[in-house]
GROMACS .gro file of C-alpha atoms in nm:
model
  191
    1MET     CA    1  -0.388   0.712  -4.219
    2GLU     CA    2  -0.334   0.393  -4.416
    3LEU     CA    3  -0.694   0.306  -4.501
    4GLY     CA    4  -0.697   0.522  -4.815
    5LYS     CA    5  -0.387   0.343  -4.947
    6GLN     CA    6  -0.541   0.006  -4.861
    7ILE     CA    7  -0.864   0.085  -5.047
    8ARG     CA    8  -0.669   0.202  -5.353
    9LYS     CA    9  -0.442  -0.106  -5.338
   10TYR     CA   10  -0.728  -0.356  -5.315
   11ARG     CA   11  -0.929  -0.171  -5.580
   12ASN     CA   12  -0.634  -0.173  -5.824
   13GLU     CA   13  -0.557  -0.540  -5.751
   14MET     CA   14  -0.915  -0.629  -5.843
   15SER     CA   15  -0.912  -0.388  -6.141
   16ILE     CA   16  -1.221  -0.206  -6.017
   17SER     CA   17  -1.273   0.160  -6.105
   18GLN     CA   18  -1.377   0.413  -5.844
   19ASP     CA   19  -1.719   0.422  -6.009
   20GLY     CA   20  -1.746   0.042  -5.998
   21LEU     CA   21  -1.651   0.030  -5.632
   22ALA     CA   22  -1.887   0.316  -5.552
   23GLU     CA   23  -2.178   0.121  -5.703
   24ARG     CA   24  -2.097  -0.188  -5.494
   25ILE     CA   25  -2.062   0.012  -5.171
   26PHE     CA   26  -2.367   0.233  -5.245
   27VAL     CA   27  -2.176   0.562  -5.228
   28SER     CA   28  -2.064   0.818  -5.485
   29ARG     CA   29  -1.738   0.804  -5.681
   30GLN     CA   30  -1.637   1.125  -5.502
   31THR     CA   31  -1.674   0.948  -5.167
   32ILE     CA   32  -1.438   0.671  -5.281
   33SER     CA   33  -1.192   0.938  -5.397
   34ASN     CA   34  -1.216   1.113  -5.060
   35TRP     CA   35  -1.148   0.787  -4.878
   36GLU     CA   36  -0.848   0.709  -5.095
   37ASN     CA   37  -0.707   1.060  -5.045
   38ASP     CA   38  -0.770   1.047  -4.667
   39LYS     CA   39  -1.013   1.338  -4.682
   40SER     CA   40  -1.283   1.136  -4.508
   41TYR     CA   41  -1.322   0.799  -4.340
   42PRO     CA   42  -1.581   0.532  -4.422
   43ASP     CA   43  -1.853   0.455  -4.169
   44VAL     CA   44  -1.888   0.107  -4.018
   45ASN     CA   45  -2.140  -0.014  -4.279
   46SER     CA   46  -1.910   0.097  -4.560
   47LEU     CA   47  -1.612  -0.075  -4.396
   48ILE     CA   48  -1.812  -0.399  -4.382
   49LEU     CA   49  -1.909  -0.368  -4.748
   50LEU     CA   50  -1.549  -0.286  -4.845
   51SER     CA   51  -1.421  -0.593  -4.663
   52GLU     CA   52  -1.680  -0.807  -4.843
   53VAL     CA   53  -1.598  -0.662  -5.186
   54PHE     CA   54  -1.222  -0.700  -5.131
   55GLU     CA   55  -1.271  -1.043  -4.967
   56THR     CA   56  -1.059  -0.951  -4.665
   57SER     CA   57  -1.124  -0.886  -4.299
   58ILE     CA   58  -1.190  -0.539  -4.165
   59ASP     CA   59  -0.883  -0.593  -3.949
   60ASN     CA   60  -0.661  -0.638  -4.257
   61LEU     CA   61  -0.826  -0.341  -4.423
   62ILE     CA   62  -0.758  -0.098  -4.140
   63LYS     CA   63  -0.451  -0.259  -3.979
   64GLY     CA   64  -0.220   0.035  -4.044
   65ASP     CA   65  -0.481   0.279  -3.916
   66ILE     CA   66  -0.509   0.094  -3.585
   67GLU     CA   67  -0.140   0.148  -3.514
   68VAL     CA   68  -0.164   0.516  -3.614
   69MET     CA   69  -0.474   0.559  -3.396
   70LYS     CA   70  -0.305   0.390  -3.096
   71LYS     CA   71  -0.005   0.618  -3.128
   72GLN     CA   72  -0.228   0.927  -3.161
   73VAL     CA   73  -0.430   0.828  -2.853
   74GLN     CA   74  -0.109   0.765  -2.658
   75ASN     CA   75   0.029   1.107  -2.759
   76GLU     CA   76  -0.296   1.275  -2.656
   77ASP     CA   77  -0.291   1.092  -2.322
   78GLN     CA   78   0.068   1.203  -2.262
   79LYS     CA   79  -0.015   1.565  -2.340
   80LYS     CA   80  -0.323   1.562  -2.114
   81PHE     CA   81  -0.123   1.409  -1.830
   82GLU     CA   82   0.155   1.665  -1.871
   83LYS     CA   83  -0.094   1.955  -1.869
   84LEU     CA   84  -0.270   1.820  -1.563
   85SER     CA   85   0.064   1.769  -1.386
   86ASN     CA   86   0.174   2.123  -1.469
   87VAL     CA   87  -0.154   2.268  -1.340
   88PHE     CA   88  -0.111   2.067  -1.019
   89GLY     CA   89   0.247   2.191  -0.976
   90ILE     CA   90   0.143   2.554  -1.015
   91LEU     CA   91  -0.151   2.517  -0.778
   92LEU     CA   92   0.062   2.339  -0.518
   93ALA     CA   93   0.322   2.616  -0.534
   94LEU     CA   94   0.046   2.875  -0.486
   95VAL     CA   95  -0.097   2.686  -0.189
   96ILE     CA   96   0.245   2.668  -0.027
   97LEU     CA   97   0.357   3.023  -0.101
   98SER     CA   98   0.037   3.225  -0.074
   99PRO     CA   99  -0.112   3.182   0.276
  100VAL     CA  100   0.106   3.436   0.452
  101ALA     CA  101   0.049   3.705   0.190
  102LEU     CA  102  -0.323   3.633   0.158
  103VAL     CA  103  -0.385   3.649   0.532
  104HIS     CA  104  -0.158   3.949   0.581
  105TYR     CA  105  -0.316   4.162   0.306
  106LEU     CA  106  -0.673   4.030   0.295
  107GLY     CA  107  -0.737   3.898   0.647
  108ASP     CA  108  -1.035   3.664   0.670
  109VAL     CA  109  -1.107   3.696   0.298
  110GLY     CA  110  -0.749   3.578   0.236
  111ILE     CA  111  -0.814   3.267   0.445
  112VAL     CA  112  -1.127   3.190   0.242
  113ILE     CA  113  -0.935   3.240  -0.084
  114TRP     CA  114  -0.658   3.012   0.040
  115VAL     CA  115  -0.905   2.741   0.147
  116VAL     CA  116  -1.070   2.753  -0.197
  117LEU     CA  117  -0.728   2.737  -0.364
  118ALA     CA  118  -0.632   2.440  -0.143
  119GLY     CA  119  -0.960   2.266  -0.234
  120VAL     CA  120  -0.900   2.313  -0.607
  121THR     CA  121  -0.543   2.188  -0.562
  122PHE     CA  122  -0.670   1.880  -0.379
  123TYR     CA  123  -0.923   1.814  -0.658
  124VAL     CA  124  -0.651   1.836  -0.926
  125ALA     CA  125  -0.423   1.613  -0.714
  126VAL     CA  126  -0.695   1.347  -0.704
  127LYS     CA  127  -0.731   1.368  -1.084
  128VAL     CA  128  -0.353   1.330  -1.125
  129GLU     CA  129  -0.356   1.024  -0.897
  130LYS     CA  130  -0.643   0.869  -1.096
  131LYS     CA  131  -0.449   0.919  -1.420
  132LYS     CA  132  -0.138   0.769  -1.262
  133LYS     CA  133  -0.337   0.460  -1.164
  134GLU     CA  134  -0.502   0.444  -1.507
  135TYR     CA  135  -0.163   0.444  -1.681
  136ASP     CA  136   0.001   0.234  -1.405
  137ILE     CA  137   0.266   0.495  -1.331
  138GLN     CA  138   0.361   0.585  -0.978
  139THR     CA  139   0.730   0.656  -0.949
  140TYR     CA  140   0.922   0.945  -1.097
  141ARG     CA  141   1.097   0.721  -1.353
  142GLU     CA  142   0.768   0.570  -1.465
  143ILE     CA  143   0.614   0.916  -1.506
  144ILE     CA  144   0.915   1.043  -1.706
  145ALA     CA  145   0.910   0.732  -1.927
  146PHE     CA  146   0.536   0.777  -1.987
  147THR     CA  147   0.562   1.144  -2.079
  148GLN     CA  148   0.846   1.062  -2.320
  149GLY     CA  149   0.635   0.795  -2.488
  150THR     CA  150   0.852   0.506  -2.375
  151GLY     CA  151   0.808   0.237  -2.118
  152LEU     CA  152   1.028   0.065  -1.867
  153ASP     CA  153   1.151  -0.288  -1.926
  154ASN     CA  154   1.023  -0.560  -1.690
  155LEU     CA  155   1.322  -0.546  -1.455
  156ALA     CA  156   1.311  -0.166  -1.423
  157LYS     CA  157   0.933  -0.183  -1.377
  158ALA     CA  158   0.972  -0.436  -1.094
  159ARG     CA  159   1.232  -0.216  -0.925
  160GLU     CA  160   1.007   0.087  -0.947
  161GLU     CA  161   0.710  -0.109  -0.809
  162GLY     CA  162   0.927  -0.204  -0.510
  163LYS     CA  163   0.992   0.165  -0.441
  164ARG     CA  164   0.624   0.258  -0.441
  165LEU     CA  165   0.561   0.161  -0.077
  166TYR     CA  166   0.848   0.378   0.048
  167GLN     CA  167   0.735   0.667  -0.168
  168LYS     CA  168   0.382   0.648  -0.033
  169ILE     CA  169   0.507   0.654   0.326
  170LEU     CA  170   0.736   0.949   0.254
  171LEU     CA  171   0.457   1.127   0.071
  172ALA     CA  172   0.223   1.086   0.368
  173LEU     CA  173   0.490   1.210   0.609
  174GLY     CA  174   0.568   1.506   0.382
  175ALA     CA  175   0.203   1.599   0.351
  176GLY     CA  176   0.160   1.582   0.729
  177LEU     CA  177   0.469   1.797   0.786
  178MET     CA  178   0.352   2.051   0.529
  179THR     CA  179   0.011   2.066   0.696
  180LEU     CA  180   0.173   2.130   1.033
  181ILE     CA  181   0.388   2.408   0.890
  182ILE     CA  182   0.094   2.574   0.716
  183ALA     CA  183  -0.121   2.541   1.029
  184GLY     CA  184   0.160   2.689   1.241
  185ILE     CA  185   0.206   2.985   1.008
  186SER     CA  186  -0.169   3.041   0.993
  187ALA     CA  187  -0.197   3.027   1.373
  188MET     CA  188   0.085   3.281   1.412
  189LEU     CA  189  -0.082   3.517   1.165
  190LEU     CA  190  -0.419   3.492   1.332
  191LYS     CA  191  -0.277   3.591   1.676
   0.00000   0.00000   0.00000
């Protein structure tokens, strides 16, 4: 974080000791030291008082921290999306591969287990789709660029947006075909 460096810089420019600044901000000298060494972060009231003492805007005071925070949030979003995508992939594979074995070995209980598994998979799929809409990523290239922390330029983005309609149609057809296959296998097993 850059705020500690900013506080130290402004304090030194104004030739104010940590004790002197602490008195003006109504905190202890130790608190000022902790802020400058990035051990703690000032609350909103203290940020306002710091900006008044240093005669600068809060924006200037925490500018470096905003960029660090944005990057940290973006990294966290990428990791969450990757985890959610991996969970969805595993669940989808289980839904596709497990019905025959579940029905064969567990009978009716296997069908119930498979239906529950399919429901959970559907729930996770909806969450993945919501995240994709939130981050405005739909195509494979957009998803890869997002998870790598990069973006597509405007031309590449326009090309990918043009592909979205075809992908949605193919996705719907694929889902319908998969449903027919699973229903066919289930019907054969139940006979």
